Protein backbone atom coordinates (compact mmCIF):
# COMPACT_ATOMS: atom_id res chain seq x y z
CA UNK A 1 0.00 0.00 0.00
CA UNK A 2 1.37 3.41 -0.94
CA UNK A 3 1.91 5.71 2.02
CA UNK A 4 2.65 9.41 2.24
CA UNK A 5 3.50 11.97 4.87
CA UNK A 6 0.49 14.24 5.27
CA UNK A 7 -0.46 16.78 7.90
CA UNK A 8 -3.31 18.16 9.95
CA UNK A 9 -3.69 21.78 10.95
CA UNK A 10 -3.88 20.92 14.62
CA UNK A 11 -1.70 18.81 16.89
CA UNK A 12 -4.50 16.57 18.22
CA UNK A 13 -3.70 12.83 18.05
CA UNK A 14 -4.91 11.18 14.86
CA UNK A 15 -7.93 8.90 15.10
CA UNK A 16 -8.06 5.41 13.58
CA UNK A 17 -10.03 6.85 10.69
CA UNK A 18 -7.54 9.61 9.95
CA UNK A 19 -4.60 7.23 10.19
CA UNK A 20 -6.26 4.88 7.68
CA UNK A 21 -6.93 7.83 5.42
CA UNK A 22 -3.26 8.72 5.32
CA UNK A 23 -3.44 11.81 7.54
CA UNK A 24 -0.50 12.39 9.86
CA UNK A 25 -0.01 15.02 12.56
CA UNK A 26 2.96 16.92 11.15
CA UNK A 27 2.32 20.67 10.59
CA UNK A 28 2.29 21.81 6.98
CA UNK A 29 5.37 23.98 7.50
CA UNK A 30 7.41 20.93 8.49
CA UNK A 31 6.99 19.11 5.17
CA UNK A 32 9.94 18.15 3.01
CA UNK A 33 11.57 21.16 1.36
CA UNK A 34 10.30 21.24 -2.20
CA UNK A 35 9.34 23.39 -5.12
CA UNK A 36 5.87 24.90 -5.06
CA UNK A 37 3.15 22.54 -6.32
CA UNK A 38 2.33 22.94 -9.98
CA UNK A 39 -1.19 24.03 -10.89
CA UNK A 40 -3.17 21.91 -13.30
CA UNK A 41 -2.33 22.88 -16.85
CA UNK A 42 -5.31 24.41 -18.64
CA UNK A 43 -4.98 22.04 -21.61
CA UNK A 44 -4.83 18.97 -19.34
CA UNK A 45 -1.93 17.45 -21.31
CA UNK A 46 0.43 16.93 -18.37
CA UNK A 47 -0.26 13.50 -16.84
CA UNK A 48 1.62 14.14 -13.60
CA UNK A 49 2.24 10.99 -11.55
CA UNK A 50 1.21 12.86 -8.40
CA UNK A 51 -2.00 14.88 -8.14
CA UNK A 52 -3.67 16.42 -5.11
CA UNK A 53 -7.38 17.18 -5.36
CA UNK A 54 -7.62 20.05 -2.90
CA UNK A 55 -10.62 21.09 -0.83
CA UNK A 56 -13.55 19.01 -2.09
CA UNK A 57 -16.78 20.01 -0.41
CA UNK A 58 -17.75 16.34 -0.09
CA UNK A 59 -15.83 13.10 -0.65
CA UNK A 60 -17.60 9.75 -0.87
CA UNK A 61 -14.86 7.19 -0.29
CA UNK A 62 -17.13 4.08 -0.34
CA UNK A 63 -15.00 2.94 2.60
CA UNK A 64 -16.70 3.31 6.04
CA UNK A 65 -13.26 3.38 7.67
CA UNK A 66 -12.44 6.60 5.80
CA UNK A 67 -15.47 8.69 6.65
CA UNK A 68 -18.95 8.69 8.09
CA UNK A 69 -21.66 6.14 7.38
CA UNK A 70 -21.78 3.32 4.87
CA UNK A 71 -20.48 5.50 2.03
CA UNK A 72 -17.53 6.90 4.00
CA UNK A 73 -18.41 10.57 3.56
CA UNK A 74 -15.97 13.34 4.43
CA UNK A 75 -16.63 17.07 4.15
CA UNK A 76 -14.00 19.59 3.03
CA UNK A 77 -11.37 16.96 2.30
CA UNK A 78 -8.50 16.25 -0.10
CA UNK A 79 -7.58 13.22 -2.19
CA UNK A 80 -3.95 12.48 -3.04
CA UNK A 81 -3.05 10.31 -6.05
CA UNK A 82 0.50 9.10 -6.58
CA UNK A 83 1.98 6.54 -8.97
CA UNK A 84 -1.48 5.57 -10.15
CA UNK A 85 -2.78 4.82 -6.64
CA UNK A 86 -4.78 6.54 -3.95
CA UNK A 87 -2.10 7.74 -1.53
CA UNK A 88 -4.21 9.62 1.00
CA UNK A 89 -7.68 10.91 1.80
CA UNK A 90 -8.31 13.50 4.47
CA UNK A 91 -8.22 17.14 5.44
CA UNK A 92 -5.34 19.52 4.74
CA UNK A 93 -3.04 16.96 3.15
CA UNK A 94 0.48 18.03 2.27
CA UNK A 95 1.20 18.36 -1.44
CA UNK A 96 4.36 16.33 -2.22
CA UNK A 97 7.18 17.92 -4.17
CA UNK A 98 6.23 18.53 -7.78
CA UNK A 99 2.63 17.48 -7.34
CA UNK A 100 -0.11 18.98 -9.45
CA UNK A 101 -2.70 20.61 -7.20
CA UNK A 102 -6.23 20.75 -8.57
CA UNK A 103 -8.66 23.07 -6.80
CA UNK A 104 -11.92 21.15 -6.38
CA UNK A 105 -13.46 23.43 -3.80
CA UNK A 106 -17.25 23.28 -3.89
CA UNK A 107 -17.13 19.96 -5.75
CA UNK A 108 -17.84 16.30 -4.98
CA UNK A 109 -15.31 13.47 -5.29
CA UNK A 110 -16.09 9.77 -5.49
CA UNK A 111 -14.72 6.58 -7.08
CA UNK A 112 -15.23 6.13 -10.80
CA UNK A 113 -18.29 4.22 -11.95
CA UNK A 114 -18.01 0.53 -12.85
CA UNK A 115 -20.16 -0.40 -15.85
CA UNK A 116 -20.69 -4.15 -15.45
CA UNK A 117 -22.29 -4.81 -18.83
CA UNK A 118 -21.94 -3.13 -22.19
CA UNK A 119 -21.62 -3.81 -25.92
CA UNK A 120 -19.72 -0.75 -27.07
CA UNK A 121 -19.88 -1.60 -30.77
CA UNK A 122 -23.64 -1.13 -30.58
CA UNK A 123 -23.19 2.62 -30.71
CA UNK A 124 -23.63 1.81 -34.41
CA UNK A 125 -27.36 1.16 -33.83
CA UNK A 126 -28.28 3.77 -31.25
CA UNK A 127 -31.98 4.46 -31.29
CA UNK A 128 -32.61 1.59 -33.66
CA UNK A 129 -35.56 -0.82 -33.57
CA UNK A 130 -37.12 1.37 -30.90
CA UNK A 131 -40.52 -0.28 -31.12
CA UNK A 132 -39.32 -3.85 -30.63
CA UNK A 133 -38.65 -6.18 -27.74
CA UNK A 134 -35.42 -8.09 -27.20
CA UNK A 135 -35.99 -10.67 -29.93
CA UNK A 136 -37.09 -8.14 -32.54
CA UNK A 137 -34.19 -5.86 -31.71
CA UNK A 138 -31.70 -8.74 -31.90
CA UNK A 139 -33.01 -9.84 -35.30
CA UNK A 140 -33.44 -6.48 -37.02
CA UNK A 141 -30.67 -4.38 -35.46
CA UNK A 142 -28.06 -6.44 -33.65
CA UNK A 143 -27.60 -9.48 -35.92
CA UNK A 144 -28.34 -7.47 -39.07
CA UNK A 145 -25.56 -4.95 -38.34
CA UNK A 146 -22.60 -6.75 -36.78
CA UNK A 147 -21.51 -8.74 -39.88
CA UNK A 148 -21.26 -5.52 -41.89
CA UNK A 149 -18.79 -3.84 -39.54
CA UNK A 150 -15.18 -4.14 -40.68
CA UNK A 151 -12.11 -3.61 -38.48
CA UNK A 152 -11.67 0.13 -39.13
CA UNK A 153 -15.34 0.94 -38.65
CA UNK A 154 -15.38 -1.19 -35.49
CA UNK A 155 -12.57 0.98 -34.13
CA UNK A 156 -14.61 4.10 -34.83
CA UNK A 157 -17.80 2.86 -33.16
CA UNK A 158 -16.03 1.48 -30.11
CA UNK A 159 -13.96 4.61 -29.60
CA UNK A 160 -17.08 6.77 -29.78
CA UNK A 161 -18.91 4.70 -27.16
CA UNK A 162 -15.90 4.27 -24.88
CA UNK A 163 -15.25 8.02 -24.81
CA UNK A 164 -18.94 8.61 -24.16
CA UNK A 165 -18.69 6.33 -21.12
CA UNK A 166 -15.49 7.99 -19.93
CA UNK A 167 -16.85 11.53 -20.15
CA UNK A 168 -19.84 10.39 -18.07
CA UNK A 169 -17.66 9.17 -15.21
CA UNK A 170 -17.28 5.47 -16.07
CA UNK A 171 -13.70 4.41 -15.34
CA UNK A 172 -14.15 0.63 -15.73
CA UNK A 173 -16.28 -1.11 -18.35
CA UNK A 174 -17.03 -4.80 -18.85
CA UNK A 175 -17.57 -5.11 -22.58
CA UNK A 176 -19.39 -8.26 -23.78
CA UNK A 177 -17.99 -8.68 -27.29
CA UNK A 178 -19.86 -10.77 -29.82
CA UNK A 179 -17.96 -13.20 -32.07
CA UNK A 180 -15.70 -11.23 -34.40
CA UNK A 181 -12.57 -12.06 -36.43
CA UNK A 182 -9.12 -11.60 -34.90
CA UNK A 183 -8.27 -8.55 -37.02
CA UNK A 184 -11.50 -6.89 -35.87
CA UNK A 185 -10.65 -7.80 -32.27
CA UNK A 186 -7.31 -6.02 -32.75
CA UNK A 187 -9.07 -2.80 -33.70
CA UNK A 188 -11.65 -3.23 -30.95
CA UNK A 189 -8.98 -3.54 -28.25
CA UNK A 190 -6.91 -0.73 -29.78
CA UNK A 191 -9.91 1.60 -29.61
CA UNK A 192 -10.49 0.77 -25.96
CA UNK A 193 -6.83 1.19 -25.08
CA UNK A 194 -6.63 4.58 -26.80
CA UNK A 195 -9.32 6.02 -24.53
CA UNK A 196 -7.52 5.24 -21.28
CA UNK A 197 -10.48 3.35 -19.82
CA UNK A 198 -9.92 0.39 -17.54
CA UNK A 199 -11.70 -2.41 -19.35
CA UNK A 200 -12.64 -6.06 -19.17
CA UNK A 201 -12.81 -7.59 -22.64
CA UNK A 202 -15.44 -10.32 -22.31
CA UNK A 203 -15.04 -12.25 -25.56
CA UNK A 204 -17.48 -14.64 -27.15
CA UNK A 205 -16.49 -16.88 -30.03
CA UNK A 206 -18.25 -19.49 -32.13
CA UNK A 207 -17.60 -23.17 -31.46
CA UNK A 208 -15.11 -23.37 -34.33
CA UNK A 209 -13.15 -20.33 -33.14
CA UNK A 210 -12.76 -20.93 -29.39
CA UNK A 211 -8.99 -21.15 -29.88
CA UNK A 212 -9.09 -17.38 -30.41
CA UNK A 213 -9.85 -16.83 -26.72
CA UNK A 214 -6.34 -17.60 -25.41
CA UNK A 215 -4.80 -15.91 -28.44
CA UNK A 216 -6.69 -12.65 -27.91
CA UNK A 217 -5.84 -12.70 -24.22
CA UNK A 218 -2.14 -13.37 -24.76
CA UNK A 219 -1.48 -11.17 -27.77
CA UNK A 220 -3.91 -8.28 -27.33
CA UNK A 221 -4.87 -7.97 -23.66
CA UNK A 222 -2.03 -9.20 -21.48
CA UNK A 223 0.38 -6.45 -22.65
CA UNK A 224 -2.07 -3.71 -21.59
CA UNK A 225 -2.02 -2.70 -17.89
CA UNK A 226 -5.64 -1.48 -17.89
CA UNK A 227 -7.05 -4.51 -19.70
CA UNK A 228 -8.30 -7.86 -18.45
CA UNK A 229 -10.35 -10.66 -19.95
CA UNK A 230 -13.45 -12.77 -19.45
CA UNK A 231 -15.02 -15.52 -21.53
CA UNK A 232 -18.52 -14.71 -22.77
CA UNK A 233 -20.97 -17.54 -23.36
CA UNK A 234 -24.57 -18.21 -24.32
CA UNK A 235 -26.34 -20.26 -21.67
CA UNK A 236 -28.79 -22.85 -22.97
CA UNK A 237 -29.11 -26.60 -23.34
CA UNK A 238 -28.87 -26.44 -27.15
CA UNK A 239 -25.31 -25.11 -26.83
CA UNK A 240 -24.24 -27.19 -23.83
CA UNK A 241 -21.14 -28.65 -25.47
CA UNK A 242 -19.83 -25.21 -26.39
CA UNK A 243 -20.68 -23.92 -22.92
CA UNK A 244 -18.65 -26.74 -21.35
CA UNK A 245 -15.69 -26.06 -23.63
CA UNK A 246 -15.84 -22.34 -22.83
CA UNK A 247 -15.95 -23.15 -19.13
CA UNK A 248 -12.84 -25.32 -19.48
CA UNK A 249 -11.00 -22.56 -21.35
CA UNK A 250 -11.99 -20.00 -18.72
CA UNK A 251 -10.71 -22.23 -15.93
CA UNK A 252 -7.45 -22.92 -17.74
CA UNK A 253 -6.89 -19.18 -18.19
CA UNK A 254 -8.15 -18.20 -14.72
CA UNK A 255 -10.99 -16.08 -16.14
CA UNK A 256 -14.61 -15.41 -15.25
CA UNK A 257 -17.50 -16.54 -17.42
CA UNK A 258 -19.98 -13.90 -18.54
CA UNK A 259 -23.48 -14.80 -19.77
CA UNK A 260 -26.86 -13.28 -20.55
CA UNK A 261 -29.40 -15.16 -18.43
CA UNK A 262 -33.22 -14.90 -18.46
CA UNK A 263 -33.33 -11.40 -19.91
CA UNK A 264 -36.67 -12.12 -21.56
CA UNK A 265 -39.33 -14.49 -20.26
CA UNK A 266 -39.02 -16.41 -23.53
CA UNK A 267 -35.46 -17.37 -22.57
CA UNK A 268 -36.96 -19.90 -20.18
CA UNK A 269 -37.31 -22.33 -23.12
CA UNK A 270 -33.51 -22.49 -23.44
CA UNK A 271 -33.15 -23.70 -19.82
CA UNK A 272 -30.15 -21.47 -19.10
CA UNK A 273 -29.84 -22.28 -15.41
CA UNK A 274 -29.97 -26.01 -16.09
CA UNK A 275 -27.26 -25.63 -18.73
CA UNK A 276 -25.00 -23.63 -16.43
CA UNK A 277 -25.49 -26.23 -13.73
CA UNK A 278 -24.70 -29.05 -16.15
CA UNK A 279 -21.54 -27.24 -17.28
CA UNK A 280 -20.42 -26.78 -13.66
CA UNK A 281 -20.45 -23.03 -14.31
CA UNK A 282 -22.46 -21.82 -11.31
CA UNK A 283 -20.04 -20.13 -8.95
CA UNK A 284 -18.25 -16.89 -8.01
CA UNK A 285 -16.55 -16.85 -11.42
CA UNK A 286 -19.87 -16.41 -13.24
CA UNK A 287 -21.31 -12.98 -14.04
CA UNK A 288 -24.99 -13.12 -15.05
CA UNK A 289 -26.37 -10.23 -17.08
CA UNK A 290 -30.00 -9.21 -16.54
CA UNK A 291 -31.21 -12.29 -14.58
CA UNK A 292 -34.72 -10.85 -14.58
CA UNK A 293 -36.91 -13.92 -14.62
CA UNK A 294 -35.34 -16.05 -11.90
CA UNK A 295 -37.59 -18.19 -9.71
CA UNK A 296 -37.29 -18.36 -5.93
CA UNK A 297 -35.45 -21.66 -6.26
CA UNK A 298 -33.04 -20.25 -8.83
CA UNK A 299 -32.31 -17.20 -6.71
CA UNK A 300 -31.49 -19.49 -3.80
CA UNK A 301 -29.26 -21.60 -6.05
CA UNK A 302 -27.23 -18.74 -7.50
CA UNK A 303 -26.92 -17.18 -4.05
CA UNK A 304 -25.57 -20.42 -2.65
CA UNK A 305 -23.06 -20.57 -5.50
CA UNK A 306 -22.02 -16.89 -5.08
CA UNK A 307 -22.90 -16.02 -8.69
CA UNK A 308 -22.72 -12.28 -9.50
CA UNK A 309 -25.37 -10.22 -11.34
CA UNK A 310 -25.25 -7.18 -13.65
CA UNK A 311 -28.49 -5.18 -13.49
CA UNK A 312 -29.30 -3.09 -16.59
CA UNK A 313 -32.53 -1.21 -15.79
CA UNK A 314 -32.62 1.19 -18.75
CA UNK A 315 -32.09 -1.58 -21.29
CA UNK A 316 -34.66 -3.76 -19.55
CA UNK A 317 -37.18 -0.94 -19.78
CA UNK A 318 -36.36 -0.16 -23.43
CA UNK A 319 -36.85 -3.79 -24.50
CA UNK A 320 -39.92 -4.42 -22.32
CA UNK A 321 -37.99 -7.25 -20.67
CA UNK A 322 -39.30 -6.91 -17.13
CA UNK A 323 -38.10 -5.84 -13.68
CA UNK A 324 -35.36 -7.72 -11.87
CA UNK A 325 -36.13 -9.13 -8.41
CA UNK A 326 -33.39 -7.04 -6.84
CA UNK A 327 -34.72 -6.99 -3.24
CA UNK A 328 -34.96 -10.78 -3.24
CA UNK A 329 -31.45 -11.10 -4.62
CA UNK A 330 -30.12 -8.81 -1.91
CA UNK A 331 -31.90 -10.75 0.86
CA UNK A 332 -30.09 -13.85 -0.34
CA UNK A 333 -26.77 -12.01 -0.39
CA UNK A 334 -26.23 -11.98 -4.16
CA UNK A 335 -23.57 -9.49 -5.24
CA UNK A 336 -24.95 -7.13 -7.90
CA UNK A 337 -23.80 -4.07 -9.81
CA UNK A 338 -25.06 -1.89 -12.65
CA UNK A 339 -24.60 -1.91 -16.41
CA UNK A 340 -25.55 0.18 -19.43
CA UNK A 341 -26.00 -2.65 -21.97
CA UNK A 342 -24.86 -1.14 -25.24
CA UNK A 343 -27.24 -0.09 -27.97
CA UNK A 344 -30.39 -0.52 -25.91
CA UNK A 345 -29.15 2.00 -23.36
CA UNK A 346 -28.58 4.41 -26.26
CA UNK A 347 -26.08 6.57 -24.40
CA UNK A 348 -23.83 6.48 -21.34
CA UNK A 349 -25.38 7.91 -18.19
CA UNK A 350 -24.78 6.03 -14.95
CA UNK A 351 -26.76 8.68 -13.07
CA UNK A 352 -29.83 7.74 -15.08
CA UNK A 353 -29.10 4.04 -14.58
CA UNK A 354 -28.92 4.53 -10.80
CA UNK A 355 -32.12 6.54 -10.73
CA UNK A 356 -33.93 3.94 -12.83
CA UNK A 357 -32.69 1.13 -10.58
CA UNK A 358 -34.13 2.91 -7.56
CA UNK A 359 -37.34 4.06 -9.25
CA UNK A 360 -38.32 0.73 -10.78
CA UNK A 361 -38.32 -1.04 -7.44
CA UNK A 362 -40.15 1.78 -5.68
CA UNK A 363 -42.84 1.83 -8.34
CA UNK A 364 -43.20 -1.95 -8.36
CA UNK A 365 -43.32 -2.38 -4.58
CA UNK A 366 -44.89 1.01 -3.75
CA UNK A 367 -42.29 1.30 -1.01
CA UNK A 368 -39.83 4.20 -0.79
CA UNK A 369 -37.48 2.19 1.44
CA UNK A 370 -37.19 -0.90 -0.75
CA UNK A 371 -33.74 -1.95 -1.99
CA UNK A 372 -31.87 -0.33 -3.59
CA UNK A 373 -31.82 2.78 -1.45
CA UNK A 374 -29.85 5.82 -2.58
CA UNK A 375 -26.70 4.77 -0.67
CA UNK A 376 -27.09 1.18 -1.88
CA UNK A 377 -27.33 2.16 -5.55
CA UNK A 378 -24.26 4.41 -5.28
CA UNK A 379 -22.38 1.46 -3.87
CA UNK A 380 -23.68 -0.79 -6.67
CA UNK A 381 -22.33 1.69 -9.23
CA UNK A 382 -18.85 1.70 -7.68
CA UNK A 383 -17.56 -0.79 -5.12
CA UNK A 384 -20.42 -3.24 -5.71
CA UNK A 385 -19.53 -3.50 -9.36
CA UNK A 386 -15.88 -4.03 -8.51
CA UNK A 387 -16.81 -6.83 -6.13
CA UNK A 388 -18.77 -8.60 -8.86
CA UNK A 389 -15.68 -8.94 -11.06
CA UNK A 390 -13.10 -9.63 -8.32
CA UNK A 391 -11.52 -6.18 -8.59
CA UNK A 392 -12.58 -4.76 -5.21
CA UNK A 393 -8.99 -5.03 -3.96
CA UNK A 394 -7.95 -2.65 -6.75
CA UNK A 395 -10.85 -0.28 -7.54
CA UNK A 396 -14.31 0.79 -6.36
CA UNK A 397 -13.36 2.86 -3.32
CA UNK A 398 -10.89 5.60 -2.44
CA UNK A 399 -9.03 3.38 0.00
CA UNK A 400 -5.31 4.22 0.06
CA UNK A 401 -3.38 1.64 -1.93
CA UNK A 402 -6.11 1.08 -4.53
CA UNK A 403 -5.78 2.30 -8.09
CA UNK A 404 -6.67 5.95 -8.51
CA UNK A 405 -9.92 5.79 -10.50
CA UNK A 406 -11.62 9.00 -9.41
CA UNK A 407 -14.48 11.22 -10.54
CA UNK A 408 -15.05 14.88 -9.64
CA UNK A 409 -18.59 16.27 -9.91
CA UNK A 410 -19.56 19.92 -10.18
CA UNK A 411 -22.86 20.52 -8.36
CA UNK A 412 -22.95 24.22 -9.25
CA UNK A 413 -25.23 23.74 -12.24
CA UNK A 414 -28.84 24.46 -13.09
CA UNK A 415 -29.80 20.78 -12.86
CA UNK A 416 -28.04 20.13 -9.52
CA UNK A 417 -28.12 23.27 -7.33
CA UNK A 418 -29.01 24.30 -4.66
CA UNK A 419 -27.58 22.00 -2.02
CA UNK A 420 -30.08 20.04 0.01
CA UNK A 421 -28.77 16.46 0.27
CA UNK A 422 -25.83 16.07 -2.07
CA UNK A 423 -25.60 12.31 -1.73
CA UNK A 424 -29.19 11.94 -2.91
CA UNK A 425 -28.70 14.63 -5.53
CA UNK A 426 -25.89 12.64 -7.18
CA UNK A 427 -28.45 9.95 -8.02
CA UNK A 428 -31.57 12.05 -8.49
CA UNK A 429 -30.13 15.19 -10.13
CA UNK A 430 -26.77 14.15 -11.54
CA UNK A 431 -26.07 14.16 -15.27
CA UNK A 432 -22.93 13.47 -17.33
CA UNK A 433 -22.51 17.23 -17.68
CA UNK A 434 -21.77 17.42 -13.95
CA UNK A 435 -18.64 15.30 -14.42
CA UNK A 436 -15.80 17.81 -14.27
CA UNK A 437 -12.74 15.57 -13.95
CA UNK A 438 -12.10 11.86 -14.52
CA UNK A 439 -8.92 10.06 -13.48
CA UNK A 440 -8.09 6.49 -14.47
CA UNK A 441 -5.03 4.99 -12.79
CA UNK A 442 -4.19 8.48 -11.60
CA UNK A 443 -4.14 10.01 -15.09
CA UNK A 444 -6.47 12.80 -16.08
CA UNK A 445 -8.79 11.62 -18.84
CA UNK A 446 -11.24 14.48 -18.45
CA UNK A 447 -10.39 17.90 -17.01
CA UNK A 448 -12.54 20.97 -16.50
CA UNK A 449 -15.42 19.35 -18.32
CA UNK A 450 -13.52 18.29 -21.45
CA UNK A 451 -11.92 15.01 -22.47
CA UNK A 452 -8.13 15.26 -22.50
CA UNK A 453 -6.40 15.11 -25.89
CA UNK A 454 -9.61 14.18 -27.70
CA UNK A 455 -11.11 15.95 -30.69
CA UNK A 456 -14.72 14.98 -30.05
CA UNK A 457 -15.94 16.50 -33.30
CA UNK A 458 -13.53 14.28 -35.22
CA UNK A 459 -14.62 11.21 -33.22
CA UNK A 460 -18.22 11.92 -34.19
CA UNK A 461 -17.30 12.51 -37.85
CA UNK A 462 -15.47 9.18 -37.95
CA UNK A 463 -18.46 7.38 -36.42
CA UNK A 464 -20.74 8.96 -39.01
CA UNK A 465 -18.40 7.74 -41.75
CA UNK A 466 -18.58 4.24 -40.31
CA UNK A 467 -22.37 4.43 -40.17
CA UNK A 468 -22.45 5.47 -43.84
CA UNK A 469 -20.33 2.42 -44.70
CA UNK A 470 -22.59 -0.11 -43.02
CA UNK A 471 -25.73 1.50 -44.45
CA UNK A 472 -24.21 1.31 -47.90
CA UNK A 473 -23.75 -2.45 -47.54
CA UNK A 474 -27.25 -3.11 -46.23
Steps between C-alpha positions, in 0.01 A plus 500: 500500500637841406554730796574870522585756763199727540405754763215638705462862600481414867718289727220276633580126483379335181198272524487151348303644211749776426794262524334265249433795274867589490482809722794558732549763770797690359436875444497614139808717552704195599458318168795404284663801335373508144404715208153651506228264374418540134148609409302288259584597145202653321533263203515193727790348303736448794431157653688564824562185705397687815179702526333654803129576475476787746200604707207292374177600668403133532692176444323165478774244558273189495713386794330537844844507663582822313197709585152500644229245429488218249630718216795640697412867456744777587434873472763752388763237427787429260592197291863426415590283199855379447648244261154403382370425851300672769768620742289688753153629580437759767509864597788738430730244341852607412572533129816297422782659305405561139140395544226650289241663725147514363257732677174308542346728758121485491512168314429134577753217469422130480637181341449455128194309385528131410285407200447125540340434162535668164532432127690806385484415130124547519545875487456419130127435558408761758130569496437213263205259509344719767160335478620143549567267789823309554443242227390753239790728583749212481369390160457836328777710656761294681546196273426701185778752573796320656609301190525822299747668735861470386807553720544874435133581548496287816781717636296812430181376667677362805707813551188716482317293762801457728565875507131559565525272804820666619364854478201386708718378786538130414858394573455122461287326238425131450446469127318185380640458149313291247690257275726697267813417297845546653585805288177666615585409860834678452324822405242457775767469770707781347200733517442417865866542588520839328231644727680422825204311646556204728322220319406135518483347153237227533540307175256261341599276212324239290565132567749480213696804619539440875877478451490877447424555869851423631654669197311826553585495869870433446566720199257789544404531867784377718741775383255774606505601870138622500359197319375165625295220350190289550343225292150581376255217441140433404323295765255241370468125463524516119856633532607292800810354336631844408415629847703218657796568272485872580489419870811283465684776313401756763628277779826431319556874455374598847216712358138567589211387283252764388150410377162652422246312712118526497489850355166428335234263630531308173856404596350247739465257206880484468536379862800723572531419869487127432771538236726700730451240770579218258816681387612546862497875435299621800742669736679824594670504159168544318356843420132486399362789297137602554379192696149644500281193496657287772275286719530483878684170467741641243573805712582271791723289275703786355531656845635176640751485215604868542412587139518874419235706316512804269176700516419709190177688580491740204553223246243282674248782477582578135451137393193437718693217665369534854620607845774312681423359846774709657367505860476121500851468362633729771322306777681190380832684495554503123766749392362736234615806309374718216546498124405709198455217246614651173262605227185457706624752755557741210750716686725491806345643815560312824302765688193406299573130550518549878180701507319240290624219725356678802179615331402167347500323834317782676231505234464122498488457878343839583760529774746790522735299723529191281845395376687662340505811714697804387815395691461141379476598133807725527688205641370275220635748244848501655629251756214255441589474135865447585407220738304323227809466280758431774658845473394642838859473625604738221210737421154607618595707804747774588686278744872584506693242301227444240533622144411865458175484301330821609214722387443866590146639473403865473170560682491870411272452201139572415404132523676435834492814719411603767643270764250304703631142526794461266523124534141463382549769238781301335244231416188710453644814336836396359570501127814431294542876465574519873813288453784751515806276532564129443818320604583143401806350668584849619505653151267779401268382224255786539585842644285807551212338318690394187660172398879525497673485161179407319350677201139403564378652175741278308391193700140571403592559134683167490201320653272658241734378226482150644121519514492604133712195414274247668186661357652481155546124536150434631 
